[in-house]
Amino acid sequence: MQIKQQLDQYFEAHTKDMLADIAKLVSFDSVTAPATETAPFGEGTEKALACALEIAKRDGFTVKNFENYVGTVDYFEDRRDAELGMLAHLDVVAVGDGWTQDPFTCIERDGKIFGRGTADDKGPAMAAYYAMKAVKDLGIPLKKNVRLILGTDEECGSSDIRYYFKKESTPRHVFSPDADFPLINIEKGGLRNDFTAQYPEDTSLPRIRSIQGGHTSNVVPQNAEAVIEGFSTEQTAAYCKQAEDRTGVQFTVSEQDGAVCIHALGKGSHAAMPEGGNNAVTALLDLLCSMPFAKSEGFTKLCAVNKIFPHGDWLGKAAGIAMEDEISHELTISFDIFQYSTTGFTGNFDCRSPICANDENVRDVLIQKFADAGIFMSDKPMNKPHHVKEDDPFVKTLLKCYEDYTGRKGYCMAIGGGTYVHSIEGGVAFGCSMPETENRMHGPDEFAVIEELVVSAKIFAQVIVDLCAE
């Protein structure tokens, strides 16, 4: 019987088992929490990792726990060097608002399983595990080792994996089932730097007392607020109406301690896809810089920031860093955090850069642009892009397995975000969501499509056979 037929029959019999094990993992609140003596990322991640390793021990695999940073599941008892590494994670993002169910109780409905981590990344982790289990249970002989590597800090910086690879060698081939099919071979580089300015306080009216917008460096800010003096609420509202028409951001005006408070409501999105949001901070600066405030050094520098990051310009055109290439596409930049007072301001931006970008044509250009306006920008270097060539034999093997089990055309993709494999030479992201699936990853009522998890497990099993049975 062909391996494909064997796998079809196997998962017809064992899909419920896989879903039950996913539900066990989802039941743990494994959001990163303060470290304990035994848990570097909190008790939740420690418990989730222990559960995953217990599942593997139950099925006869060799497991190892690396001080609750990372756990591994090896096909062979002697833990020989791995030909293939499948790199997944068991930590999850914060729950947030808007759920219609308990996020840590797996619910099956309409061919989907709902719960925090079902898509990112506990469901895919179990799909990779059940690929190993299927090969083992079916008695398909392997000559080379495959290792499932389970991390616990992917969402907060991947310090777990850096710790692990200081102790263990990197498998010859690595993929992470923590993204989309068909295959991601390019992850853009990045630059997340701060800029600051100081100036003497000027009490001339009208003036801006404060601005606050954004909280996270990789999220397009949905909200921003300013407190101003010297304008009435009626005058301010008139300027707000004009800014609304220009930006599409909603402004509300209220009185506050003898001053006027302006609140901007935009649309949040991931900074890797700023075109999907509507930046409340840049819209608020657009509004404020259109108003006739008294001349001051602070207001002049604020207007300079507005010129560098004009509302709606997420390609870096005004900043002088717009660029693109054929395989990794356009540079994007998102102005995500800003705090302004009467004596100084600080800001932070998130730039996702194509392969053609470097410190000289991005970072240094921005440094000079800010310096020309009397604003200091940190010189922290760029995070380099990650690129594996499309004709790499490993890439071809993965795409062939994808095509064989889905009937779809395989191709490579570039993304603005980063995955576990960003710093691993030759590593790629592979699965588990199909291109058309929007699984609410990081949002309320996150889900995974059951059939996609099953197909992923079959694909991964075939990859194991193709790479490790030779």
Short mmCIF file of C-alpha atoms in Angstrom, two decimals:
data_model
loop_
_atom_site.label_atom_id
_atom_site.label_comp_id
_atom_site.label_asym_id
_atom_site.label_seq_id
_atom_site.Cartn_x
_atom_site.Cartn_y
_atom_site.Cartn_z
CA MET A 1 0.00 0.00 0.00
CA GLN A 2 1.32 3.48 -0.86
CA ILE A 3 2.32 5.73 2.02
CA LYS A 4 -0.37 8.24 1.09
CA GLN A 5 -3.08 5.60 1.45
CA GLN A 6 -1.61 4.45 4.74
CA LEU A 7 -1.64 7.98 6.08
CA ASP A 8 -5.22 8.56 4.90
CA GLN A 9 -6.35 5.47 6.80
CA TYR A 10 -4.25 6.31 9.85
CA PHE A 11 -5.69 9.78 10.32
CA GLU A 12 -9.20 8.62 9.62
CA ALA A 13 -8.73 6.45 12.72
CA HIS A 14 -6.69 8.88 14.85
CA THR A 15 -7.96 12.41 14.16
CA LYS A 16 -10.05 12.37 17.35
CA ASP A 17 -6.96 11.39 19.33
CA MET A 18 -5.04 14.31 17.86
CA LEU A 19 -7.85 16.75 18.66
CA ALA A 20 -8.04 15.44 22.22
CA ASP A 21 -4.32 16.07 22.72
CA ILE A 22 -4.64 19.57 21.26
CA ALA A 23 -7.45 20.22 23.75
CA LYS A 24 -5.16 19.16 26.60
CA LEU A 25 -2.56 21.72 25.55
CA VAL A 26 -5.13 24.47 24.97
CA SER A 27 -6.40 24.02 28.54
CA PHE A 28 -3.22 25.61 29.89
CA ASP A 29 -3.03 29.40 30.07
CA SER A 30 0.51 29.60 28.69
CA VAL A 31 0.74 33.36 28.23
CA THR A 32 4.23 34.48 29.23
CA ALA A 33 4.28 35.33 32.95
CA PRO A 34 6.90 36.26 35.56
CA ALA A 35 9.62 33.68 35.98
CA THR A 36 9.67 31.26 38.87
CA GLU A 37 12.53 29.16 40.19
CA THR A 38 11.75 26.40 37.68
CA ALA A 39 9.80 28.23 34.96
CA PRO A 40 11.67 30.93 33.03
CA PHE A 41 8.46 32.10 31.31
CA GLY A 42 5.91 31.38 34.01
CA GLU A 43 4.01 28.39 35.36
CA GLY A 44 1.61 28.21 32.40
CA THR A 45 4.34 27.55 29.85
CA GLU A 46 5.97 25.05 32.21
CA LYS A 47 2.72 23.08 32.54
CA ALA A 48 2.01 23.13 28.81
CA LEU A 49 5.50 21.85 28.04
CA ALA A 50 5.21 19.12 30.67
CA CYS A 51 1.89 18.04 29.15
CA ALA A 52 3.32 17.86 25.62
CA LEU A 53 6.32 15.83 26.74
CA GLU A 54 4.07 13.49 28.74
CA ILE A 55 1.99 12.86 25.61
CA ALA A 56 5.16 11.92 23.71
CA LYS A 57 6.41 9.66 26.53
CA ARG A 58 2.99 7.97 26.58
CA ASP A 59 3.54 7.00 22.95
CA GLY A 60 7.06 5.69 23.45
CA PHE A 61 9.15 8.60 22.17
CA THR A 62 12.38 9.85 23.70
CA VAL A 63 11.92 13.29 25.28
CA LYS A 64 14.19 15.84 26.92
CA ASN A 65 13.40 18.99 28.86
CA PHE A 66 15.90 21.86 28.62
CA GLU A 67 15.19 23.61 31.94
CA ASN A 68 11.64 24.44 30.78
CA TYR A 69 12.93 26.68 28.01
CA VAL A 70 12.47 24.03 25.33
CA GLY A 71 11.44 20.40 25.15
CA THR A 72 12.33 17.91 22.43
CA VAL A 73 10.78 14.73 21.09
CA ASP A 74 13.15 12.43 19.19
CA TYR A 75 12.26 9.56 16.89
CA PHE A 76 15.28 7.49 17.93
CA GLU A 77 16.15 6.63 21.51
CA ASP A 78 19.82 7.49 21.11
CA ARG A 79 18.96 11.12 20.17
CA ARG A 80 21.33 11.03 17.22
CA ASP A 81 21.84 14.24 15.26
CA ALA A 82 18.59 15.24 13.61
CA GLU A 83 18.21 15.32 9.85
CA LEU A 84 14.91 17.16 10.23
CA GLY A 85 13.79 19.55 12.95
CA MET A 86 10.17 20.69 13.29
CA LEU A 87 10.13 23.84 15.42
CA ALA A 88 6.85 24.80 17.15
CA HIS A 89 5.88 26.69 20.30
CA LEU A 90 3.49 26.23 23.22
CA ASP A 91 3.28 29.80 24.56
CA VAL A 92 0.36 31.96 23.45
CA VAL A 93 -0.53 35.64 23.28
CA ALA A 94 -2.77 37.31 25.84
CA VAL A 95 -6.46 36.50 25.57
CA GLY A 96 -7.79 40.05 25.12
CA ASP A 97 -11.46 40.96 24.80
CA GLY A 98 -14.26 39.77 22.53
CA TRP A 99 -14.31 36.01 23.14
CA THR A 100 -17.65 34.21 22.96
CA GLN A 101 -16.32 31.19 24.87
CA ASP A 102 -13.70 30.21 27.42
CA PRO A 103 -10.43 30.64 25.45
CA PHE A 104 -8.79 27.75 27.30
CA THR A 105 -11.53 25.23 26.58
CA CYS A 106 -11.30 23.65 23.14
CA ILE A 107 -14.67 23.77 21.38
CA GLU A 108 -15.38 21.89 18.14
CA ARG A 109 -17.90 23.49 15.79
CA ASP A 110 -18.52 23.60 12.03
CA GLY A 111 -15.34 21.69 11.20
CA LYS A 112 -13.19 23.95 13.37
CA ILE A 113 -11.67 23.87 16.82
CA PHE A 114 -11.79 27.11 18.80
CA GLY A 115 -9.47 28.17 21.61
CA ARG A 116 -6.34 30.18 22.27
CA GLY A 117 -3.44 28.38 20.62
CA THR A 118 -5.47 26.15 18.29
CA ALA A 119 -3.87 27.92 15.32
CA ASP A 120 -0.87 29.52 17.02
CA ASP A 121 0.78 27.17 17.72
CA LYS A 122 -0.49 24.28 19.84
CA GLY A 123 -2.64 22.82 17.06
CA PRO A 124 0.22 22.85 14.52
CA ALA A 125 2.62 21.52 17.17
CA MET A 126 0.37 18.49 17.62
CA ALA A 127 -0.01 18.09 13.85
CA ALA A 128 3.79 17.86 13.63
CA TYR A 129 3.85 15.44 16.57
CA TYR A 130 1.16 13.21 15.06
CA ALA A 131 3.16 13.13 11.82
CA MET A 132 6.00 11.52 13.79
CA LYS A 133 3.57 9.24 15.58
CA ALA A 134 1.96 8.12 12.31
CA VAL A 135 5.32 7.17 10.81
CA LYS A 136 6.22 5.28 13.98
CA ASP A 137 2.87 3.50 14.35
CA LEU A 138 2.80 2.51 10.67
CA GLY A 139 6.25 0.97 11.01
CA ILE A 140 7.78 3.01 8.19
CA PRO A 141 11.54 2.49 8.61
CA LEU A 142 13.69 5.61 9.06
CA LYS A 143 17.45 5.82 8.86
CA LYS A 144 17.82 9.42 10.03
CA ASN A 145 16.45 11.16 13.09
CA VAL A 146 13.57 13.62 13.19
CA ARG A 147 13.15 15.92 16.17
CA LEU A 148 10.16 17.96 17.29
CA ILE A 149 11.42 21.05 19.11
CA LEU A 150 8.84 22.69 21.39
CA GLY A 151 9.60 26.20 22.57
CA THR A 152 7.91 28.38 25.19
CA ASP A 153 8.86 31.99 24.36
CA GLU A 154 8.15 32.54 20.66
CA GLU A 155 5.62 35.32 21.27
CA CYS A 156 7.98 37.40 23.42
CA GLY A 157 11.31 37.29 21.63
CA SER A 158 12.38 33.65 21.13
CA SER A 159 14.95 33.68 23.93
CA ASP A 160 14.01 30.03 24.48
CA ILE A 161 15.39 28.98 21.12
CA ARG A 162 18.58 30.99 21.52
CA TYR A 163 19.09 29.19 24.84
CA TYR A 164 18.42 25.80 23.24
CA PHE A 165 20.77 26.22 20.30
CA LYS A 166 23.62 27.15 22.63
CA LYS A 167 23.32 23.58 23.94
CA GLU A 168 22.26 21.56 20.89
CA SER A 169 23.29 21.40 17.25
CA THR A 170 20.92 22.68 14.59
CA PRO A 171 19.22 19.94 12.53
CA ARG A 172 20.28 19.79 8.91
CA HIS A 173 16.80 20.86 7.80
CA VAL A 174 14.35 22.93 9.85
CA PHE A 175 10.82 24.12 9.29
CA SER A 176 8.32 25.79 11.60
CA PRO A 177 4.60 24.95 11.29
CA ASP A 178 3.69 28.39 12.61
CA ALA A 179 2.52 30.29 9.55
CA ASP A 180 0.76 29.61 6.27
CA PHE A 181 1.01 27.24 3.35
CA PRO A 182 2.44 26.90 0.80
CA LEU A 183 5.88 28.04 2.14
CA ILE A 184 7.54 31.18 3.50
CA ASN A 185 11.15 31.45 2.38
CA ILE A 186 11.67 35.17 2.93
CA GLU A 187 11.19 37.11 6.15
CA LYS A 188 11.91 40.79 5.88
CA GLY A 189 14.53 42.50 7.96
CA GLY A 190 13.55 45.01 10.59
CA LEU A 191 14.41 48.24 12.30
CA ARG A 192 12.63 49.21 15.54
CA ASN A 193 14.30 52.33 16.87
CA ASP A 194 13.47 55.20 19.21
CA PHE A 195 13.76 58.91 18.53
CA THR A 196 13.78 61.68 21.11
CA ALA A 197 13.87 65.46 21.41
CA GLN A 198 14.16 67.96 24.26
CA TYR A 199 13.27 71.66 24.24
CA PRO A 200 12.53 74.47 26.71
CA GLU A 201 8.94 74.83 27.87
CA ASP A 202 7.03 77.63 26.15
CA THR A 203 3.86 78.85 27.84
CA SER A 204 2.64 80.89 24.87
CA LEU A 205 -0.91 80.00 23.84
CA PRO A 206 -2.34 78.15 22.04
CA ARG A 207 -0.09 75.23 22.87
CA ILE A 208 -0.02 71.44 23.12
CA ARG A 209 0.21 70.18 26.66
CA SER A 210 0.56 66.44 25.95
CA ILE A 211 0.19 63.69 23.37
CA GLN A 212 -0.04 59.98 24.07
CA GLY A 213 -0.51 57.24 21.49
CA GLY A 214 0.33 53.58 21.06
CA HIS A 215 1.65 51.02 23.52
CA THR A 216 3.33 48.27 21.50
CA SER A 217 6.13 48.68 18.99
CA ASN A 218 4.75 46.16 16.49
CA VAL A 219 1.12 47.29 16.48
CA VAL A 220 -0.38 50.14 14.44
CA PRO A 221 -1.99 52.30 17.17
CA GLN A 222 -5.77 52.39 17.26
CA ASN A 223 -6.00 55.16 19.87
CA ALA A 224 -4.21 58.43 20.55
CA GLU A 225 -4.97 61.44 22.70
CA ALA A 226 -3.84 65.05 22.98
CA VAL A 227 -4.50 67.77 25.54
CA ILE A 228 -4.30 71.33 24.22
CA GLU A 229 -4.73 74.85 25.62
CA GLY A 230 -5.89 78.07 23.99
CA PHE A 231 -8.63 76.72 21.71
CA SER A 232 -12.30 76.31 22.52
CA THR A 233 -14.02 72.98 22.03
CA GLU A 234 -15.98 74.49 19.14
CA GLN A 235 -12.83 75.71 17.37
CA THR A 236 -11.12 72.37 17.94
CA ALA A 237 -14.11 70.41 16.66
CA ALA A 238 -14.00 72.35 13.38
CA TYR A 239 -10.36 71.39 12.81
CA CYS A 240 -11.19 67.80 13.80
CA LYS A 241 -13.90 67.60 11.14
CA GLN A 242 -11.40 68.62 8.45
CA ALA A 243 -8.87 66.06 9.73
CA GLU A 244 -11.49 63.33 9.75
CA ASP A 245 -12.19 64.01 6.10
CA ARG A 246 -8.46 63.80 5.30
CA THR A 247 -7.55 60.75 7.37
CA GLY A 248 -10.66 58.68 7.98
CA VAL A 249 -9.83 58.61 11.71
CA GLN A 250 -12.60 59.58 14.12
CA PHE A 251 -11.97 62.47 16.54
CA THR A 252 -13.90 63.35 19.68
CA VAL A 253 -13.44 66.54 21.74
CA SER A 254 -14.07 67.15 25.44
CA GLU A 255 -13.14 69.66 28.15
CA GLN A 256 -10.55 68.64 30.74
CA ASP A 257 -9.29 70.82 33.62
CA GLY A 258 -9.61 74.04 31.67
CA ALA A 259 -8.05 72.48 28.57
CA VAL A 260 -9.39 70.58 25.56
CA CYS A 261 -8.87 66.83 25.17
CA ILE A 262 -8.84 65.30 21.67
CA HIS A 263 -9.22 61.57 21.25
CA ALA A 264 -8.37 59.86 17.96
CA LEU A 265 -9.86 56.47 17.12
CA GLY A 266 -8.30 54.66 14.17
CA LYS A 267 -7.90 50.99 13.35
CA GLY A 268 -5.21 48.76 14.79
CA SER A 269 -3.27 46.18 12.80
CA HIS A 270 0.02 44.31 12.89
CA ALA A 271 2.92 46.58 12.05
CA ALA A 272 4.02 44.09 9.39
CA MET A 273 0.84 45.01 7.51
CA PRO A 274 0.30 48.72 8.26
CA GLU A 275 -1.94 49.10 5.21
CA GLY A 276 -4.54 47.07 7.10
CA GLY A 277 -4.87 49.69 9.83
CA ASN A 278 -5.51 53.41 10.16
CA ASN A 279 -2.88 54.97 12.39
CA ALA A 280 -4.38 57.12 15.17
CA VAL A 281 -1.02 58.69 16.07
CA THR A 282 -0.17 59.96 12.58
CA ALA A 283 -3.75 61.17 12.12
CA LEU A 284 -3.59 63.10 15.39
CA LEU A 285 -0.31 64.73 14.38
CA ASP A 286 -1.84 65.62 11.01
CA LEU A 287 -4.65 67.38 12.89
CA LEU A 288 -2.43 69.19 15.38
CA CYS A 289 0.03 70.41 12.76
CA SER A 290 -2.86 71.92 10.79
CA MET A 291 -3.85 74.09 13.76
CA PRO A 292 -2.35 77.57 14.40
CA PHE A 293 -0.49 76.89 17.63
CA ALA A 294 1.97 79.49 18.92
CA LYS A 295 5.44 79.15 17.50
CA SER A 296 7.74 77.16 19.75
CA GLU A 297 10.66 74.77 19.43
CA GLY A 298 8.50 71.87 20.59
CA PHE A 299 5.77 72.54 18.01
CA THR A 300 8.35 72.99 15.24
CA LYS A 301 9.91 69.62 16.04
CA LEU A 302 6.50 68.01 16.25
CA CYS A 303 5.72 69.25 12.76
CA ALA A 304 9.05 67.81 11.59
CA VAL A 305 7.96 64.38 12.87
CA ASN A 306 4.68 64.83 11.01
CA LYS A 307 6.62 65.51 7.79
CA ILE A 308 8.75 62.40 8.24
CA PHE A 309 5.71 60.22 9.06
CA PRO A 310 2.75 61.81 7.25
CA HIS A 311 -0.55 60.04 7.69
CA GLY A 312 -1.09 57.24 5.17
CA ASP A 313 2.58 56.95 4.18
CA TRP A 314 3.55 53.46 5.34
CA LEU A 315 6.08 53.02 2.53
CA GLY A 316 8.64 55.52 3.85
CA LYS A 317 8.37 57.90 0.89
CA ALA A 318 8.52 61.12 2.94
CA ALA A 319 11.30 59.66 5.08
CA GLY A 320 13.38 58.98 1.96
CA ILE A 321 13.65 55.22 2.45
CA ALA A 322 11.02 53.85 0.04
CA MET A 323 12.38 50.80 -1.80
CA GLU A 324 11.41 47.35 -3.01
CA ASP A 325 12.76 44.33 -4.82
CA GLU A 326 11.12 41.63 -6.87
CA ILE A 327 11.23 38.82 -4.33
CA SER A 328 10.69 40.50 -0.94
CA HIS A 329 8.60 43.43 -2.21
CA GLU A 330 8.15 46.85 -0.57
CA LEU A 331 9.61 48.31 2.59
CA THR A 332 6.96 49.27 5.15
CA ILE A 333 7.22 51.51 8.19
CA SER A 334 4.76 52.11 11.01
CA PHE A 335 4.99 54.94 13.57
CA ASP A 336 3.59 53.08 16.58
CA ILE A 337 4.38 54.84 19.88
CA PHE A 338 4.54 58.56 20.73
CA GLN A 339 4.67 60.53 23.98
CA TYR A 340 4.86 64.33 23.94
CA SER A 341 5.15 66.80 26.81
CA THR A 342 5.90 70.50 27.10
CA THR A 343 9.64 69.77 27.42
CA GLY A 344 10.29 66.75 25.20
CA PHE A 345 9.00 63.77 23.26
CA THR A 346 9.87 60.15 22.49
CA GLY A 347 8.68 57.97 19.65
CA ASN A 348 9.16 54.51 18.25
CA PHE A 349 8.67 53.07 14.78
CA ASP A 350 8.66 49.60 13.26
CA CYS A 351 10.19 49.21 9.80
CA ARG A 352 9.99 45.93 7.84
CA SER A 353 12.66 45.97 5.15
CA PRO A 354 13.24 43.99 1.94
CA ILE A 355 16.44 42.16 1.07
CA CYS A 356 17.85 45.22 -0.71
CA ALA A 357 17.74 47.26 2.52
CA ASN A 358 20.68 47.81 4.85
CA ASP A 359 21.87 50.17 7.58
CA GLU A 360 23.25 52.63 5.07
CA ASN A 361 20.13 53.08 2.95
CA VAL A 362 17.55 52.86 5.76
CA ARG A 363 18.85 53.44 9.28
CA ASP A 364 21.44 56.09 8.40
CA VAL A 365 19.00 57.94 6.14
CA LEU A 366 16.47 58.13 8.97
CA ILE A 367 19.12 59.22 11.48
CA GLN A 368 20.07 62.12 9.20
CA LYS A 369 16.44 63.01 8.50
CA PHE A 370 15.75 63.34 12.21
CA ALA A 371 19.06 65.09 12.89
CA ASP A 372 18.21 67.77 10.33
CA ALA A 373 15.20 68.60 12.52
CA GLY A 374 17.17 68.54 15.78
CA ILE A 375 15.80 65.13 16.79
CA PHE A 376 18.00 62.26 17.96
CA MET A 377 17.43 58.72 16.69
CA SER A 378 19.19 55.68 18.15
CA ASP A 379 21.70 53.92 15.91
CA LYS A 380 20.73 50.36 16.78
CA PRO A 381 21.48 48.25 13.68
CA MET A 382 18.89 46.57 11.52
CA ASN A 383 17.78 43.00 12.00
CA LYS A 384 18.87 41.35 8.76
CA PRO A 385 16.32 39.72 6.45
CA HIS A 386 16.08 35.94 6.17
CA HIS A 387 16.14 34.32 2.73
CA VAL A 388 16.25 30.73 1.53
CA LYS A 389 16.41 30.33 -2.25
CA GLU A 390 13.41 28.88 -4.05
CA ASP A 391 15.54 26.23 -5.78
CA ASP A 392 16.90 24.88 -2.48
CA PRO A 393 16.35 21.07 -2.44
CA PHE A 394 14.66 21.27 0.98
CA VAL A 395 12.20 23.87 -0.30
CA LYS A 396 11.45 21.71 -3.33
CA THR A 397 10.80 18.67 -1.13
CA LEU A 398 8.36 20.57 1.09
CA LEU A 399 6.47 22.07 -1.84
CA LYS A 400 6.20 18.70 -3.58
CA CYS A 401 4.65 17.16 -0.47
CA TYR A 402 2.25 20.10 -0.21
CA GLU A 403 1.20 19.66 -3.84
CA ASP A 404 0.80 15.88 -3.52
CA TYR A 405 -1.54 16.12 -0.53
CA THR A 406 -3.53 19.24 -1.43
CA GLY A 407 -3.69 19.17 -5.23
CA ARG A 408 -2.70 22.84 -5.16
CA LYS A 409 0.23 24.58 -6.77
CA GLY A 410 3.09 25.16 -4.36
CA TYR A 411 4.96 28.46 -4.29
CA CYS A 412 7.16 30.56 -2.05
CA MET A 413 6.11 33.69 -0.18
CA ALA A 414 7.72 36.67 1.55
CA ILE A 415 6.32 38.12 4.79
CA GLY A 416 6.95 41.24 6.83
CA GLY A 417 6.80 39.38 10.13
CA GLY A 418 9.35 37.02 11.61
CA THR A 419 9.08 33.38 12.70
CA TYR A 420 11.12 30.97 14.81
CA VAL A 421 13.40 30.21 11.84
CA HIS A 422 14.47 33.80 11.17
CA SER A 423 17.99 33.18 12.49
CA ILE A 424 18.32 29.55 11.34
CA GLU A 425 20.22 29.12 8.09
CA GLY A 426 18.08 27.30 5.58
CA GLY A 427 15.01 27.32 7.84
CA VAL A 428 11.55 28.03 6.42
CA ALA A 429 7.98 28.43 7.71
CA PHE A 430 5.65 25.74 6.39
CA GLY A 431 1.95 25.46 7.35
CA CYS A 432 -0.45 24.97 8.94
CA SER A 433 -3.12 27.32 7.53
CA MET A 434 -4.24 27.29 3.92
CA PRO A 435 -3.82 30.58 2.02
CA GLU A 436 -7.49 31.55 2.17
CA THR A 437 -8.00 30.84 5.89
CA GLU A 438 -8.27 33.72 8.34
CA ASN A 439 -8.05 31.93 11.68
CA ARG A 440 -8.19 35.00 13.97
CA MET A 441 -4.66 34.32 15.15
CA HIS A 442 -3.94 36.61 18.15
CA GLY A 443 -7.60 37.67 18.17
CA PRO A 444 -10.77 36.56 19.96
CA ASP A 445 -12.29 33.18 19.06
CA GLU A 446 -9.07 31.95 17.45
CA PHE A 447 -9.63 28.71 15.57
CA ALA A 448 -8.01 26.06 13.40
CA VAL A 449 -9.74 24.20 10.59
CA ILE A 450 -9.67 20.52 11.53
CA GLU A 451 -9.17 19.28 7.97
CA GLU A 452 -6.22 21.66 7.56
CA LEU A 453 -4.56 20.23 10.68
CA VAL A 454 -5.14 16.68 9.40
CA VAL A 455 -3.75 17.47 5.94
CA SER A 456 -0.80 19.23 7.58
CA ALA A 457 -0.01 16.15 9.64
CA LYS A 458 -0.07 13.99 6.50
CA ILE A 459 2.17 16.44 4.64
CA PHE A 460 4.63 16.53 7.54
CA ALA A 461 4.66 12.73 7.74
CA GLN A 462 5.51 12.53 4.05
CA VAL A 463 8.29 15.09 4.55
CA ILE A 464 9.69 12.94 7.36
CA VAL A 465 9.69 9.88 5.11
CA ASP A 466 11.19 11.70 2.12
CA LEU A 467 14.03 13.20 4.17
CA CYS A 468 14.71 10.57 6.82
CA ALA A 469 13.99 7.20 5.21
CA GLU A 470 16.72 7.52 2.61
#
